[in-house]
PDB file of C-alpha atoms in Angstrom:
ATOM      1  CA  MET A   1     138.327 116.759 119.826  1.00  0.00           C
ATOM      2  CA  GLU A   2     136.314 113.513 120.383  1.00  0.00           C
ATOM      3  CA  LYS A   3     133.184 114.814 121.740  1.00  0.00           C
ATOM      4  CA  VAL A   4     132.834 117.362 118.922  1.00  0.00           C
ATOM      5  CA  ILE A   5     133.251 114.578 116.203  1.00  0.00           C
ATOM      6  CA  GLU A   6     130.403 112.523 118.217  1.00  0.00           C
ATOM      7  CA  ARG A   7     128.558 115.679 117.826  1.00  0.00           C
ATOM      8  CA  PHE A   8     128.787 116.170 114.277  1.00  0.00           C
ATOM      9  CA  ILE A   9     128.249 112.261 113.925  1.00  0.00           C
ATOM     10  CA  PHE A  10     125.052 112.643 115.959  1.00  0.00           C
ATOM     11  CA  VAL A  11     124.043 115.682 114.140  1.00  0.00           C
ATOM     12  CA  SER A  12     124.569 113.961 110.533  1.00  0.00           C
ATOM     13  CA  ARG A  13     121.928 111.632 111.222  1.00  0.00           C
ATOM     14  CA  TRP A  14     119.582 114.348 109.909  1.00  0.00           C
ATOM     15  CA  ILE A  15     121.080 114.474 106.437  1.00  0.00           C
ATOM     16  CA  MET A  16     118.317 111.212 106.351  1.00  0.00           C
ATOM     17  CA  ALA A  17     115.274 113.768 107.167  1.00  0.00           C
ATOM     18  CA  PRO A  18     115.348 115.007 103.016  1.00  0.00           C
ATOM     19  CA  PHE A  19     115.131 110.957 102.156  1.00  0.00           C
ATOM     20  CA  TYR A  20     111.849 110.789 103.752  1.00  0.00           C
ATOM     21  CA  LEU A  21     110.323 113.773 102.477  1.00  0.00           C
ATOM     22  CA  GLY A  22     111.525 112.522  99.224  1.00  0.00           C
ATOM     23  CA  LEU A  23     109.344 109.238 100.200  1.00  0.00           C
ATOM     24  CA  VAL A  24     106.311 111.421 100.995  1.00  0.00           C
ATOM     25  CA  ILE A  25     106.269 112.853  97.783  1.00  0.00           C
ATOM     26  CA  ALA A  26     106.795 109.704  95.795  1.00  0.00           C
ATOM     27  CA  LEU A  27     103.911 108.416  97.771  1.00  0.00           C
ATOM     28  CA  ALA A  28     102.155 111.330  96.019  1.00  0.00           C
ATOM     29  CA  VAL A  29     103.178 110.149  92.528  1.00  0.00           C
ATOM     30  CA  LEU A  30     101.833 106.372  93.454  1.00  0.00           C
ATOM     31  CA  LEU A  31      98.130 108.106  94.789  1.00  0.00           C
ATOM     32  CA  TYR A  32      98.628 109.873  91.238  1.00  0.00           C
ATOM     33  CA  LYS A  33      99.236 106.299  89.447  1.00  0.00           C
ATOM     34  CA  PHE A  34      96.482 104.714  91.940  1.00  0.00           C
ATOM     35  CA  GLY A  35      93.873 107.390  90.992  1.00  0.00           C
ATOM     36  CA  VAL A  36      94.521 106.859  87.137  1.00  0.00           C
ATOM     37  CA  GLU A  37      94.549 103.085  87.638  1.00  0.00           C
ATOM     38  CA  LEU A  38      91.077 103.422  89.541  1.00  0.00           C
ATOM     39  CA  LEU A  39      89.790 106.100  87.031  1.00  0.00           C
ATOM     40  CA  HIS A  40      90.650 103.268  84.374  1.00  0.00           C
ATOM     41  CA  PHE A  41      89.343 100.385  86.320  1.00  0.00           C
ATOM     42  CA  VAL A  42      85.944 102.131  86.742  1.00  0.00           C
ATOM     43  CA  THR A  43      85.233 103.643  83.284  1.00  0.00           C
ATOM     44  CA  HIS A  44      86.266 100.233  81.535  1.00  0.00           C
ATOM     45  CA  ALA A  45      84.332  98.067  84.231  1.00  0.00           C
ATOM     46  CA  ASN A  46      81.660  97.203  81.511  1.00  0.00           C
ATOM     47  CA  GLU A  47      84.088  95.984  79.013  1.00  0.00           C
ATOM     48  CA  PHE A  48      85.565  93.704  81.485  1.00  0.00           C
ATOM     49  CA  ASP A  49      85.384  89.814  81.978  1.00  0.00           C
ATOM     50  CA  GLU A  50      85.504  88.370  85.090  1.00  0.00           C
ATOM     51  CA  ALA A  51      89.543  87.998  84.962  1.00  0.00           C
ATOM     52  CA  ASP A  52      90.100  91.716  83.825  1.00  0.00           C
ATOM     53  CA  THR A  53      88.413  92.534  87.063  1.00  0.00           C
ATOM     54  CA  ILE A  54      90.257  90.244  89.178  1.00  0.00           C
ATOM     55  CA  LEU A  55      93.455  91.753  87.220  1.00  0.00           C
ATOM     56  CA  GLY A  56      92.116  95.367  88.051  1.00  0.00           C
ATOM     57  CA  ILE A  57      91.439  95.171  91.590  1.00  0.00           C
ATOM     58  CA  LEU A  58      94.970  93.084  91.950  1.00  0.00           C
ATOM     59  CA  ALA A  59      96.862  96.119  90.294  1.00  0.00           C
ATOM     60  CA  LEU A  60      94.773  98.646  93.023  1.00  0.00           C
ATOM     61  CA  ILE A  61      95.680  96.018  96.237  1.00  0.00           C
ATOM     62  CA  ASP A  62      99.234  96.045  94.397  1.00  0.00           C
ATOM     63  CA  LEU A  63      99.832  99.854  94.346  1.00  0.00           C
ATOM     64  CA  THR A  64      98.068 100.122  98.006  1.00  0.00           C
ATOM     65  CA  PHE A  65     100.776  97.440  99.249  1.00  0.00           C
ATOM     66  CA  THR A  66     103.242  99.603  98.119  1.00  0.00           C
ATOM     67  CA  GLY A  67     101.884 102.552  99.515  1.00  0.00           C
ATOM     68  CA  SER A  68     101.707 101.141 102.958  1.00  0.00           C
ATOM     69  CA  LEU A  69     105.273  99.972 102.398  1.00  0.00           C
ATOM     70  CA  VAL A  70     106.389 103.094 101.876  1.00  0.00           C
ATOM     71  CA  ILE A  71     104.299 104.241 104.764  1.00  0.00           C
ATOM     72  CA  ILE A  72     106.427 101.728 106.783  1.00  0.00           C
ATOM     73  CA  VAL A  73     109.677 102.945 105.720  1.00  0.00           C
ATOM     74  CA  ILE A  74     108.860 106.502 106.217  1.00  0.00           C
ATOM     75  CA  PHE A  75     107.915 106.299 110.024  1.00  0.00           C
ATOM     76  CA  SER A  76     109.806 103.507 110.940  1.00  0.00           C
ATOM     77  CA  GLY A  77     113.078 105.045 109.233  1.00  0.00           C
ATOM     78  CA  TYR A  78     112.626 108.412 110.509  1.00  0.00           C
ATOM     79  CA  GLU A  79     111.993 107.463 114.347  1.00  0.00           C
ATOM     80  CA  ASN A  80     114.897 105.010 114.154  1.00  0.00           C
ATOM     81  CA  PHE A  81     117.972 106.432 112.373  1.00  0.00           C
ATOM     82  CA  VAL A  82     116.776 110.780 112.663  1.00  0.00           C
ATOM     83  CA  SER A  83     114.370 111.662 115.611  1.00  0.00           C
ATOM     84  CA  LYS A  84     111.511 110.324 117.892  1.00  0.00           C
ATOM     85  CA  ILE A  85     107.626 111.598 116.531  1.00  0.00           C
ATOM     86  CA  ASP A  86     105.654 113.023 119.151  1.00  0.00           C
ATOM     87  CA  ALA A  87     102.106 111.209 119.010  1.00  0.00           C
ATOM     88  CA  SER A  88     101.146 112.740 121.954  1.00  0.00           C
ATOM     89  CA  GLY A  89      98.676 115.105 119.902  1.00  0.00           C
ATOM     90  CA  HIS A  90      97.284 112.625 117.594  1.00  0.00           C
ATOM     91  CA  SER A  91      94.166 110.948 119.191  1.00  0.00           C
ATOM     92  CA  ASP A  92      94.177 108.647 116.184  1.00  0.00           C
ATOM     93  CA  TRP A  93      98.009 107.993 116.129  1.00  0.00           C
ATOM     94  CA  PRO A  94      98.516 104.382 114.930  1.00  0.00           C
ATOM     95  CA  GLU A  95     100.048 102.112 117.668  1.00  0.00           C
ATOM     96  CA  TRP A  96     102.662 100.563 115.458  1.00  0.00           C
ATOM     97  CA  MET A  97     104.421 103.445 113.914  1.00  0.00           C
ATOM     98  CA  THR A  98     106.152 104.307 117.600  1.00  0.00           C
ATOM     99  CA  LYS A  99     106.945 101.014 118.167  1.00  0.00           C
ATOM    100  CA  VAL A 100     108.516  99.375 114.802  1.00  0.00           C
ATOM    101  CA  ASP A 101     112.259  98.432 115.774  1.00  0.00           C
ATOM    102  CA  PHE A 102     114.990  98.151 113.092  1.00  0.00           C
ATOM    103  CA  ALA A 103     113.962  94.233 113.360  1.00  0.00           C
ATOM    104  CA  GLY A 104     110.454  94.662 113.048  1.00  0.00           C
ATOM    105  CA  LEU A 105     111.066  97.046 110.130  1.00  0.00           C
ATOM    106  CA  LYS A 106     113.013  94.551 108.240  1.00  0.00           C
ATOM    107  CA  GLN A 107     110.100  92.290 108.882  1.00  0.00           C
ATOM    108  CA  LYS A 108     107.273  94.488 107.792  1.00  0.00           C
ATOM    109  CA  LEU A 109     109.606  95.399 104.643  1.00  0.00           C
ATOM    110  CA  LEU A 110     110.278  91.708 103.797  1.00  0.00           C
ATOM    111  CA  ALA A 111     106.670  90.376 104.149  1.00  0.00           C
ATOM    112  CA  SER A 112     105.505  93.765 102.085  1.00  0.00           C
ATOM    113  CA  ILE A 113     107.729  92.429  99.475  1.00  0.00           C
ATOM    114  CA  VAL A 114     106.423  88.906  99.514  1.00  0.00           C
ATOM    115  CA  ALA A 115     102.904  90.110  99.297  1.00  0.00           C
ATOM    116  CA  ILE A 116     103.847  92.690  96.167  1.00  0.00           C
ATOM    117  CA  SER A 117     105.606  89.446  94.396  1.00  0.00           C
ATOM    118  CA  ALA A 118     102.601  87.243  95.363  1.00  0.00           C
ATOM    119  CA  ILE A 119      99.950  89.595  93.777  1.00  0.00           C
ATOM    120  CA  ALA A 120     102.289  90.146  90.336  1.00  0.00           C
ATOM    121  CA  LEU A 121     102.523  85.993  90.402  1.00  0.00           C
ATOM    122  CA  LEU A 122      98.858  85.934  90.638  1.00  0.00           C
ATOM    123  CA  LYS A 123      98.540  88.627  87.787  1.00  0.00           C
ATOM    124  CA  ALA A 124     100.670  85.910  85.708  1.00  0.00           C
ATOM    125  CA  PHE A 125      98.839  83.106  86.404  1.00  0.00           C
ATOM    126  CA  MET A 126      95.563  84.852  85.491  1.00  0.00           C
ATOM    127  CA  ASN A 127      96.932  85.916  82.324  1.00  0.00           C
ATOM    128  CA  LEU A 128      98.365  82.264  81.549  1.00  0.00           C
ATOM    129  CA  ASP A 129      95.588  81.946  78.843  1.00  0.00           C
ATOM    130  CA  ARG A 130      96.465  85.316  77.272  1.00  0.00           C
ATOM    131  CA  GLY A 131      99.993  83.937  76.354  1.00  0.00           C
ATOM    132  CA  VAL A 132     102.276  84.706  79.107  1.00  0.00           C
ATOM    133  CA  ASP A 133     105.739  84.248  78.491  1.00  0.00           C
ATOM    134  CA  GLU A 134     106.948  80.771  80.375  1.00  0.00           C
ATOM    135  CA  LYS A 135     110.152  82.085  80.931  1.00  0.00           C
ATOM    136  CA  GLN A 136     108.784  85.325  82.744  1.00  0.00           C
ATOM    137  CA  LEU A 137     106.326  82.806  84.643  1.00  0.00           C
ATOM    138  CA  MET A 138     109.353  80.645  85.555  1.00  0.00           C
ATOM    139  CA  TRP A 139     111.522  83.690  86.926  1.00  0.00           C
ATOM    140  CA  LEU A 140     108.341  85.366  88.591  1.00  0.00           C
ATOM    141  CA  VAL A 141     108.159  82.053  91.141  1.00  0.00           C
ATOM    142  CA  ILE A 142     111.814  81.818  91.160  1.00  0.00           C
ATOM    143  CA  ILE A 143     111.859  85.312  92.405  1.00  0.00           C
ATOM    144  CA  HIS A 144     108.724  84.975  94.775  1.00  0.00           C
ATOM    145  CA  VAL A 145     110.023  81.750  96.286  1.00  0.00           C
ATOM    146  CA  VAL A 146     113.435  83.751  97.030  1.00  0.00           C
ATOM    147  CA  PHE A 147     111.446  86.488  98.667  1.00  0.00           C
ATOM    148  CA  VAL A 148     109.533  83.766 100.750  1.00  0.00           C
ATOM    149  CA  LEU A 149     112.629  81.946 101.903  1.00  0.00           C
ATOM    150  CA  SER A 150     114.346  85.535 102.860  1.00  0.00           C
ATOM    151  CA  GLY A 151     111.461  85.965 104.911  1.00  0.00           C
ATOM    152  CA  VAL A 152     112.053  82.589 106.753  1.00  0.00           C
ATOM    153  CA  VAL A 153     115.457  83.078 107.180  1.00  0.00           C
ATOM    154  CA  LEU A 154     115.394  86.835 108.468  1.00  0.00           C
ATOM    155  CA  ALA A 155     112.469  85.816 110.960  1.00  0.00           C
ATOM    156  CA  TRP A 156     114.746  82.650 111.971  1.00  0.00           C
ATOM    157  CA  THR A 157     117.773  84.603 112.459  1.00  0.00           C
ATOM    158  CA  ASP A 158     115.659  87.115 114.574  1.00  0.00           C
ATOM    159  CA  LYS A 159     114.545  84.914 116.512  1.00  0.00           C
ATOM    160  CA  LEU A 160     118.096  83.302 117.365  1.00  0.00           C
ATOM    161  CA  SER A 161     119.117  87.059 118.233  1.00  0.00           C
ATOM    162  CA  GLU A 162     116.371  87.419 120.980  1.00  0.00           C
ATOM    163  CA  LYS A 163     117.440  84.338 122.137  1.00  0.00           C
ATOM    164  CA  ALA A 164     121.085  85.475 122.371  1.00  0.00           C
ATOM    165  CA  HIS A 165     120.193  88.462 124.218  1.00  0.00           C
TER     166      HIS A 165
END
């Protein structure tokens, strides 16, 4: 009976596979949004001043970071929780994709979130002269600081756990 239960629990990891497939679809939606943003940026470039140009580029970077974050979650999550991916048939396979453990995944996720938060904060600062709400700006700063501190605490606890092992 114990072996049957353990086998059932082990096989149940495949329930996560549709989540990762859903993230691939979400990545395609993000690509569509990136294309729309890029088209808007290129077609209105003559109308933009320097601040608008920088904000447009930051919006594209923000979407790119978000896409990278989704890729990290898809590959690392699938490898860590579902099944190993055979990279031997792919000569251009990025080295990191098969080497990110759960602790590394947490670090990469938080680093990406901090970068996305920093871009949102930078966008708000770039719009200060256009009447950005001070309360909203305050919350953006607070949230960003919380993300940064969370990253430092996570890195510190991971380092402590490595020393314990």
